[in-house]
Short mmCIF file of C-alpha atoms and ligand atoms in Angstrom, two decimals:
data_model
loop_
_atom_site.label_atom_id
_atom_site.label_comp_id
_atom_site.label_asym_id
_atom_site.label_seq_id
_atom_site.Cartn_x
_atom_site.Cartn_y
_atom_site.Cartn_z
CA MET A 1 65.15 94.31 100.65
CA THR A 2 68.17 91.24 101.03
CA ILE A 3 70.70 91.93 99.62
CA ARG A 4 72.35 88.94 98.03
CA LYS A 5 76.14 89.70 97.01
CA LEU A 6 77.10 87.18 93.65
CA PHE A 7 80.67 87.48 92.34
CA LEU A 8 80.78 86.15 88.40
CA LEU A 9 84.65 84.67 87.69
CA PRO A 10 83.51 83.53 83.88
CA GLY A 11 87.02 82.91 83.45
CA ASP A 12 88.39 81.59 79.66
CA GLY A 13 86.87 80.09 76.21
CA ILE A 14 83.29 79.54 76.57
CA GLY A 15 83.31 80.48 80.26
CA THR A 16 81.87 84.20 79.25
CA ASP A 17 79.74 82.23 76.65
CA ILE A 18 77.56 80.64 78.97
CA MET A 19 78.09 82.99 82.11
CA SER A 20 76.53 85.76 79.72
CA GLU A 21 72.75 83.22 79.73
CA VAL A 22 73.43 83.27 83.86
CA LYS A 23 73.64 86.71 83.74
CA LYS A 24 70.00 86.84 81.80
CA LEU A 25 68.46 85.02 84.42
CA ILE A 26 69.53 86.71 87.13
CA ASP A 27 68.63 90.60 85.12
CA TRP A 28 65.21 88.54 85.00
CA MET A 29 64.99 87.65 88.67
CA ASN A 30 65.86 91.21 89.73
CA LYS A 31 63.87 92.50 88.00
CA GLU A 32 60.75 90.67 87.71
CA LEU A 33 61.42 88.58 91.01
CA GLY A 34 62.70 91.72 92.96
CA THR A 35 65.42 89.16 94.20
CA GLY A 36 68.16 91.49 94.89
CA PHE A 37 71.23 90.11 93.48
CA GLU A 38 74.32 92.32 93.87
CA ILE A 39 76.65 91.48 91.29
CA ASP A 40 80.24 92.27 90.50
CA GLU A 41 82.43 90.28 88.47
CA GLY A 42 86.33 89.66 87.96
CA LEU A 43 88.78 87.80 86.70
CA VAL A 44 90.47 84.17 86.49
CA GLY A 45 92.20 81.83 84.65
CA GLY A 46 94.34 82.55 81.67
CA CYS A 47 92.74 86.01 81.15
CA ALA A 48 94.12 87.39 84.68
CA TYR A 49 97.17 85.94 83.99
CA ASP A 50 96.91 88.14 80.83
CA ALA A 51 96.34 90.82 83.59
CA HIS A 52 97.61 90.99 86.74
CA GLY A 53 100.02 87.80 86.11
CA ALA A 54 98.41 85.70 88.36
CA ALA A 55 95.67 83.40 87.58
CA ILE A 56 93.48 85.78 90.01
CA SER A 57 94.21 88.59 92.09
CA ASP A 58 94.13 89.33 95.45
CA SER A 59 91.36 91.67 95.21
CA ASP A 60 89.36 89.65 93.50
CA MET A 61 90.17 86.53 95.93
CA ASN A 62 89.24 89.61 98.66
CA LYS A 63 85.67 90.04 96.76
CA ALA A 64 85.53 85.85 96.68
CA MET A 65 85.77 85.47 100.09
CA ALA A 66 83.03 88.31 101.04
CA ALA A 67 80.38 87.17 98.65
CA ASP A 68 77.51 85.29 99.60
CA ALA A 69 78.49 82.76 96.04
CA VAL A 70 80.84 82.69 93.77
CA LEU A 71 79.82 81.69 90.11
CA PHE A 72 82.96 80.29 88.26
CA GLY A 73 83.43 79.70 84.11
CA ALA A 74 85.85 77.37 83.42
CA VAL A 75 89.65 78.06 82.89
CA GLY A 76 92.38 77.35 80.83
CA GLY A 77 93.51 77.00 76.90
CA PRO A 78 95.85 76.52 75.08
CA LYS A 79 96.94 79.94 74.90
CA TRP A 80 98.54 79.88 78.41
CA ASP A 81 100.05 76.17 78.27
CA LYS A 82 103.60 77.08 78.48
CA VAL A 83 103.11 80.63 81.87
CA PRO A 84 105.21 79.07 85.06
CA TYR A 85 103.48 76.65 86.53
CA ASP A 86 102.19 78.41 89.88
CA SER A 87 100.55 80.58 87.60
CA ARG A 88 98.60 78.30 85.37
CA PRO A 89 94.47 79.00 84.72
CA GLU A 90 94.01 75.74 87.25
CA ALA A 91 95.73 77.32 90.06
CA GLY A 92 92.96 80.57 90.13
CA LEU A 93 90.81 77.77 91.14
CA LEU A 94 93.00 75.96 93.44
CA ARG A 95 93.36 78.62 95.83
CA LEU A 96 89.33 79.53 95.47
CA ARG A 97 88.66 76.03 97.10
CA LYS A 98 92.24 76.74 99.44
CA GLU A 99 91.27 79.91 100.43
CA MET A 100 87.26 79.51 101.03
CA GLU A 101 88.01 76.35 102.42
CA LEU A 102 85.61 74.29 99.86
CA PHE A 103 85.82 71.15 101.08
CA ALA A 104 82.35 69.34 100.47
CA ASN A 105 81.72 68.50 96.43
CA LEU A 106 78.48 67.97 95.20
CA ARG A 107 77.88 66.74 92.00
CA PRO A 108 74.23 65.47 91.04
CA ALA A 109 73.41 63.44 88.79
CA ILE A 110 70.26 63.84 87.15
CA CYS A 111 68.15 61.79 83.84
CA TYR A 112 66.32 64.48 82.06
CA PRO A 113 63.90 62.04 81.01
CA ALA A 114 64.14 63.59 77.21
CA LEU A 115 67.99 63.24 76.92
CA ALA A 116 67.15 58.77 78.57
CA ASP A 117 68.35 57.88 75.19
CA SER A 118 71.29 59.39 74.94
CA SER A 119 73.25 57.54 77.96
CA SER A 120 75.62 54.46 77.44
CA LEU A 121 73.21 52.72 79.51
CA ARG A 122 69.56 51.55 78.74
CA LYS A 123 66.89 53.42 79.39
CA GLU A 124 65.30 51.58 82.17
CA VAL A 125 68.32 51.37 84.38
CA ILE A 126 68.37 55.29 83.49
CA GLU A 127 65.25 56.90 83.03
CA GLY A 128 64.20 59.15 86.50
CA LEU A 129 68.24 58.84 87.67
CA ASP A 130 68.43 61.78 89.95
CA ILE A 131 71.67 60.65 92.83
CA LEU A 132 74.25 63.38 94.22
CA ILE A 133 77.85 62.52 95.15
CA VAL A 134 79.07 63.86 98.41
CA ARG A 135 83.24 63.72 97.27
CA GLU A 136 85.69 65.14 100.22
CA LEU A 137 87.59 67.79 98.68
CA THR A 138 90.28 69.42 100.59
CA GLY A 139 92.17 66.26 101.84
CA GLY A 140 93.58 62.96 101.37
CA VAL A 141 95.80 61.30 98.97
CA TYR A 142 95.60 64.22 96.66
CA PHE A 143 96.91 66.28 99.75
CA GLY A 144 98.41 64.47 102.20
CA GLU A 145 102.27 64.35 102.95
CA PRO A 146 104.67 62.81 102.49
CA LYS A 147 103.84 63.55 98.24
CA GLU A 148 107.31 62.98 96.45
CA ILE A 149 109.70 61.23 94.07
CA THR A 150 112.91 60.09 95.92
CA ASP A 151 115.82 59.02 93.32
CA LEU A 152 116.76 55.12 94.32
CA GLY A 153 120.43 55.29 92.82
CA ASN A 154 119.60 52.11 91.30
CA GLY A 155 118.05 53.72 87.84
CA GLN A 156 115.06 52.85 90.60
CA LYS A 157 112.60 56.03 91.45
CA ARG A 158 109.75 55.44 94.29
CA ALA A 159 107.11 57.72 94.32
CA VAL A 160 104.87 58.26 97.43
CA ASP A 161 101.38 59.48 98.09
CA THR A 162 100.17 59.65 101.23
CA GLN A 163 96.36 58.87 102.01
CA VAL A 164 95.35 61.16 105.37
CA TYR A 165 92.46 62.01 106.90
CA ASP A 166 91.46 62.83 110.74
CA THR A 167 88.03 62.52 112.39
CA PHE A 168 87.21 65.72 112.06
CA GLU A 169 87.33 66.08 107.95
CA ILE A 170 85.01 62.48 107.66
CA GLU A 171 83.16 63.82 110.14
CA ARG A 172 82.26 67.54 108.13
CA ILE A 173 81.83 65.67 105.16
CA ALA A 174 79.61 63.25 106.14
CA GLY A 175 77.90 65.98 107.80
CA VAL A 176 77.09 68.13 105.26
CA ALA A 177 75.65 64.41 102.92
CA PHE A 178 72.63 63.73 106.32
CA GLU A 179 71.71 67.12 106.34
CA LEU A 180 71.26 66.93 101.95
CA ALA A 181 70.05 63.43 102.45
CA ARG A 182 67.36 65.18 104.29
CA THR A 183 66.15 66.90 102.02
CA ARG A 184 65.99 64.68 99.59
CA ASP A 185 65.18 60.81 99.51
CA ASN A 186 67.08 60.91 103.45
CA ARG A 187 69.52 57.89 102.29
CA VAL A 188 73.24 57.97 102.85
CA CYS A 189 75.75 55.36 101.20
CA SER A 190 79.30 56.09 102.79
CA MET A 191 82.07 54.37 100.49
CA GLU A 192 85.47 53.85 101.09
CA LYS A 193 87.89 50.57 101.20
CA ARG A 194 88.02 49.41 104.39
CA ASN A 195 89.29 46.36 103.10
CA VAL A 196 92.42 47.18 102.85
CA MET A 197 92.91 50.66 103.81
CA LYS A 198 93.40 51.92 107.71
CA SER A 199 91.69 55.63 106.24
CA GLY A 200 88.77 53.88 104.75
CA VAL A 201 88.71 51.34 107.95
CA LEU A 202 88.34 55.06 109.99
CA TRP A 203 86.41 56.80 107.53
CA ASN A 204 83.88 53.89 107.52
CA GLU A 205 83.69 54.60 111.68
CA ALA A 206 83.79 58.55 111.78
CA VAL A 207 80.49 58.09 109.75
CA THR A 208 79.20 55.63 111.64
CA ASN A 209 79.45 57.23 114.91
CA ILE A 210 78.50 60.42 113.37
CA HIS A 211 75.30 59.04 111.80
CA ALA A 212 74.00 57.53 115.67
CA GLN A 213 75.37 61.26 117.44
CA LYS A 214 73.17 63.19 115.85
CA TYR A 215 71.72 61.80 111.68
CA SER A 216 69.85 58.56 112.92
CA ASP A 217 66.31 59.45 111.69
CA VAL A 218 68.67 59.24 107.92
CA LYS A 219 68.97 55.77 106.65
CA LEU A 220 72.96 54.64 106.27
CA ASP A 221 74.41 51.96 104.01
CA HIS A 222 78.05 51.37 103.76
CA MET A 223 79.75 50.11 100.55
CA LEU A 224 83.21 49.22 99.57
CA ALA A 225 84.25 51.92 96.50
CA ASP A 226 84.66 49.91 93.70
CA ALA A 227 82.24 47.54 94.78
CA GLY A 228 80.19 51.06 94.28
CA GLY A 229 81.58 51.71 91.06
CA MET A 230 80.15 48.20 89.53
CA GLN A 231 76.63 49.15 91.14
CA LEU A 232 76.91 52.90 89.95
CA VAL A 233 76.79 51.31 86.12
CA ARG A 234 74.55 48.13 87.09
CA ALA A 235 72.25 50.13 89.20
CA PRO A 236 72.44 53.65 89.84
CA LYS A 237 68.25 54.42 90.88
CA GLN A 238 69.57 52.54 94.06
CA PHE A 239 71.15 55.20 95.33
CA ASP A 240 70.01 58.78 96.86
CA VAL A 241 72.96 60.45 98.61
CA ILE A 242 76.68 58.83 98.34
CA VAL A 243 79.72 60.36 100.48
CA THR A 244 82.80 59.25 99.49
CA ASP A 245 86.34 60.95 99.91
CA ASN A 246 88.80 63.18 97.40
CA LEU A 247 89.85 59.77 95.72
CA PHE A 248 87.24 57.67 95.26
CA GLY A 249 85.21 60.87 95.15
CA ASP A 250 87.42 62.18 91.73
CA MET A 251 86.32 58.61 89.98
CA LEU A 252 83.00 57.63 91.72
CA SER A 253 81.26 61.15 90.38
CA ASP A 254 82.68 61.66 86.83
CA ILE A 255 80.75 57.63 86.64
CA ALA A 256 78.05 59.01 87.72
CA ALA A 257 78.22 61.93 86.17
CA MET A 258 78.77 60.41 82.65
CA LEU A 259 75.82 58.30 83.03
CA THR A 260 73.95 61.43 81.83
CA GLY A 261 74.83 61.75 78.63
CA SER A 262 76.91 65.35 78.21
CA LEU A 263 79.38 67.28 79.52
CA GLY A 264 77.36 70.52 78.85
CA MET A 265 74.75 69.67 81.30
CA LEU A 266 76.63 68.72 84.50
CA PRO A 267 76.85 71.46 87.53
CA SER A 268 78.71 71.07 90.51
CA ALA A 269 78.53 72.51 93.96
CA SER A 270 81.61 73.48 96.20
CA LEU A 271 80.95 74.69 100.25
CA GLY A 272 82.86 75.34 103.11
CA SER A 273 81.91 75.15 107.01
CA PRO A 274 78.93 77.29 107.79
CA ASP A 275 80.35 81.34 109.27
CA PRO A 276 79.81 80.69 113.34
CA ILE A 277 78.12 83.93 113.54
CA SER A 278 76.21 84.61 110.07
CA LYS A 279 75.77 80.85 109.27
CA LYS A 280 76.50 80.81 105.38
CA ARG A 281 78.66 78.35 103.93
CA LYS A 282 81.41 79.84 101.06
CA ALA A 283 80.46 78.23 98.24
CA LEU A 284 81.57 78.44 94.84
CA TYR A 285 79.41 76.97 92.42
CA GLU A 286 80.93 75.80 88.22
CA PRO A 287 79.88 73.82 85.24
CA VAL A 288 81.82 70.20 85.45
CA HIS A 289 83.32 71.14 82.23
CA GLY A 290 85.90 72.82 80.86
CA SER A 291 86.95 75.65 78.78
CA ALA A 292 85.93 74.18 75.64
CA PRO A 293 88.62 76.10 73.26
CA ASP A 294 87.99 73.83 69.97
CA ILE A 295 84.48 75.81 70.28
CA THR A 296 84.19 79.24 72.11
CA GLY A 297 82.94 81.91 70.73
CA GLN A 298 80.73 80.27 67.75
CA GLY A 299 77.52 79.58 69.97
CA LYS A 300 78.04 76.39 70.00
CA ALA A 301 78.17 76.49 74.07
CA ASN A 302 76.00 74.41 76.37
CA PRO A 303 74.80 76.72 78.90
CA ILE A 304 73.12 73.94 81.19
CA ALA A 305 75.88 73.35 83.18
CA MET A 306 76.03 76.76 84.54
CA ILE A 307 72.53 77.55 84.54
CA ALA A 308 72.12 74.59 86.29
CA SER A 309 74.96 75.46 88.70
CA PHE A 310 73.15 78.85 89.20
CA ALA A 311 70.55 76.77 90.28
CA MET A 312 72.22 74.70 92.64
CA CYS A 313 73.62 78.07 94.27
CA LEU A 314 69.27 79.37 94.48
CA ARG A 315 69.09 76.48 96.15
CA TYR A 316 72.67 75.65 99.00
CA SER A 317 73.69 79.77 99.59
CA PHE A 318 69.68 81.78 99.39
CA ASN A 319 67.23 78.54 99.76
CA MET A 320 65.25 79.89 97.16
CA THR A 321 63.97 76.34 96.52
CA LYS A 322 60.90 77.69 94.61
CA GLU A 323 62.80 79.44 92.25
CA ALA A 324 65.76 76.81 92.10
CA ASP A 325 63.22 73.85 91.80
CA ILE A 326 61.24 76.94 88.50
CA ALA A 327 65.27 76.91 87.52
CA GLU A 328 65.48 73.19 86.94
CA ASN A 329 61.90 73.12 85.83
CA ALA A 330 62.93 75.26 82.55
CA ILE A 331 65.79 73.45 81.67
CA SER A 332 63.04 69.87 81.72
CA ASP A 333 60.89 71.56 79.64
CA VAL A 334 63.16 73.05 77.00
CA LEU A 335 64.15 69.32 76.00
CA GLN A 336 61.59 68.59 76.28
CA ASN A 337 60.28 71.00 74.00
CA GLY A 338 62.90 69.12 71.79
CA LEU A 339 65.83 72.57 71.81
CA ARG A 340 69.23 70.96 71.55
CA THR A 341 72.58 72.85 71.71
CA ALA A 342 74.64 71.02 69.00
CA ASP A 343 76.52 68.93 71.51
CA ILE A 344 72.73 67.18 72.29
CA MET A 345 71.49 67.44 68.84
CA THR A 346 69.94 64.61 67.77
CA GLU A 347 67.20 64.17 64.48
CA GLY A 348 63.91 65.26 64.53
CA ASN A 349 64.99 68.29 67.39
CA LYS A 350 65.76 71.84 66.99
CA LEU A 351 69.04 73.33 66.88
CA LEU A 352 69.90 76.33 69.04
CA THR A 353 72.54 78.31 69.88
CA THR A 354 74.35 79.38 72.98
CA SER A 355 71.92 82.42 73.51
CA GLU A 356 69.03 81.53 71.82
CA MET A 357 69.14 78.58 74.61
CA GLY A 358 69.97 81.25 77.09
CA ASP A 359 66.83 82.34 75.75
CA ALA A 360 64.22 80.17 75.80
CA ILE A 361 65.17 78.58 79.60
CA LEU A 362 64.34 82.54 80.31
CA GLU A 363 61.31 82.48 78.60
CA GLN A 364 60.40 79.21 80.29
CA LEU A 365 61.48 80.15 83.32
CA ALA A 366 59.79 83.29 83.31
CA ASN A 367 56.59 81.21 82.20
CA LEU A 368 56.33 78.99 85.29
CA SER A 369 57.14 81.89 88.05
CA LYS A 370 53.51 83.29 86.90
P1 NAD B 401 86.50 70.17 77.89
O1 NAD B 401 85.30 70.21 79.17
O2 NAD B 401 87.47 72.11 77.50
O3 NAD B 401 86.07 69.97 76.41
C1 NAD B 401 86.11 68.77 76.43
C2 NAD B 401 85.10 68.39 74.68
O4 NAD B 401 83.87 68.67 75.85
C3 NAD B 401 85.09 69.37 73.70
O5 NAD B 401 85.15 68.67 72.87
C4 NAD B 401 84.18 70.40 74.41
O6 NAD B 401 83.95 71.27 72.93
C5 NAD B 401 83.20 69.82 74.95
N1 NAD B 401 82.11 70.70 75.97
C6 NAD B 401 82.28 71.38 77.43
N2 NAD B 401 81.98 72.06 77.22
C7 NAD B 401 80.85 72.04 76.65
C8 NAD B 401 79.37 72.90 76.83
N3 NAD B 401 79.46 73.45 77.58
N4 NAD B 401 79.07 72.53 76.39
C9 NAD B 401 79.31 72.01 74.49
N5 NAD B 401 80.52 70.97 74.50
C10 NAD B 401 81.01 71.43 76.07
O7 NAD B 401 87.81 70.03 78.25
P2 NAD B 401 88.82 69.53 77.63
O8 NAD B 401 88.89 69.62 76.24
O9 NAD B 401 89.96 68.72 78.15
O10 NAD B 401 90.37 71.39 78.07
C11 NAD B 401 89.77 72.67 78.15
C12 NAD B 401 90.65 73.16 78.54
O11 NAD B 401 89.57 73.82 79.48
C13 NAD B 401 92.48 72.88 79.39
O12 NAD B 401 92.61 73.77 78.96
C14 NAD B 401 91.33 72.33 80.26
O13 NAD B 401 92.61 72.16 81.18
C15 NAD B 401 90.99 73.51 80.81
N6 NAD B 401 89.84 72.75 81.73
C16 NAD B 401 89.34 73.41 82.84
C17 NAD B 401 88.02 72.93 83.38
C18 NAD B 401 87.60 73.79 84.42
O14 NAD B 401 87.56 75.26 84.11
N7 NAD B 401 87.30 73.67 86.08
C19 NAD B 401 88.11 71.77 84.01
C20 NAD B 401 88.31 70.87 82.67
C21 NAD B 401 89.80 71.07 81.39
#
């Protein structure tokens, strides 16, 4: 039997609440479908700081590096607001992203039919939305040097951030976007600001070149990132896959995500380069939301973003397309049946706790797997 190594890092706050629901699914799949998931679990964030004085221990970092995929809950909370900067809860996530070299961040924005009414946009604009934003995650202005604030000595200061991209960084993120597009509607829209930024000129050139060399079967469009933001709100369904840099991707993926309603619904994946021998990519899957200390342990957390992140893991790390489709359809069906956690509750529907929602999705997954 294939062994599939999963390393779970539930983290803080509702991270543990929602990870428990994914564990139910994994246990069921192992028992009923023989999926062979081998699970190990570690600490990240504030709980890791309490246990080891660091946001992730070297030993857990090594386990993350050795796993086929990492499932990450959420980190942070008021208890750790005053810990030293280098040990703050987010430092655990940043270390994972850096050492696993997770350069591609995938953020789907899907509008479940049952929730089309809860978007801030009109139902007809949003219904049936299924787009994927591919954001470059390890380069660009968040990491470029120099990055400093200088005292000019005359009561003024100067702040500098540096937007910097090399050709290979643009080509490898574009490659991920083109490959994913081939599994979807085969269309990529690349967004940059070539009208005012040199990095935008190179971005456009490198995406165009790699497309011509290796991916000419995929339809490629280019759009200025500001126009892209407008189009995402005006007519989001025109897009299939959007590829963009770290800064624009940060903003555009949040815009796209919120088109679809609650934070509790949004999954994400971060992928690295394929290993030259095994061809497997390092990968981390996490919900977009944080640790929600305001609702921790009260049965109010929506586990859907975490479960949908696990579905992405099935799809992208294990090529289990059928099982991923079933998990996503189970989520959609449960919503269609009027079952809701508090964050997405509307009149006439049935309110469930975190664990009841996990059970309902598992029950539907079992039905659909028959
Ligand atoms: P948050 O995402 O934790 O919560 C924002 C609001 O959304 C809260 O009202 C919360 O109750 C609600 N919410 C979030 N997820 C939900 C879910 N699954 N179900 C139902 N409701 C949900 O953001 P915040 O309040 O700004 O931050 C809280 C803590 O989380 C902070 O310490 C912050 O640093 C941390 N954080 C961590 C991550 C991460 O781990 N990747 C991301 C963002 C924030």
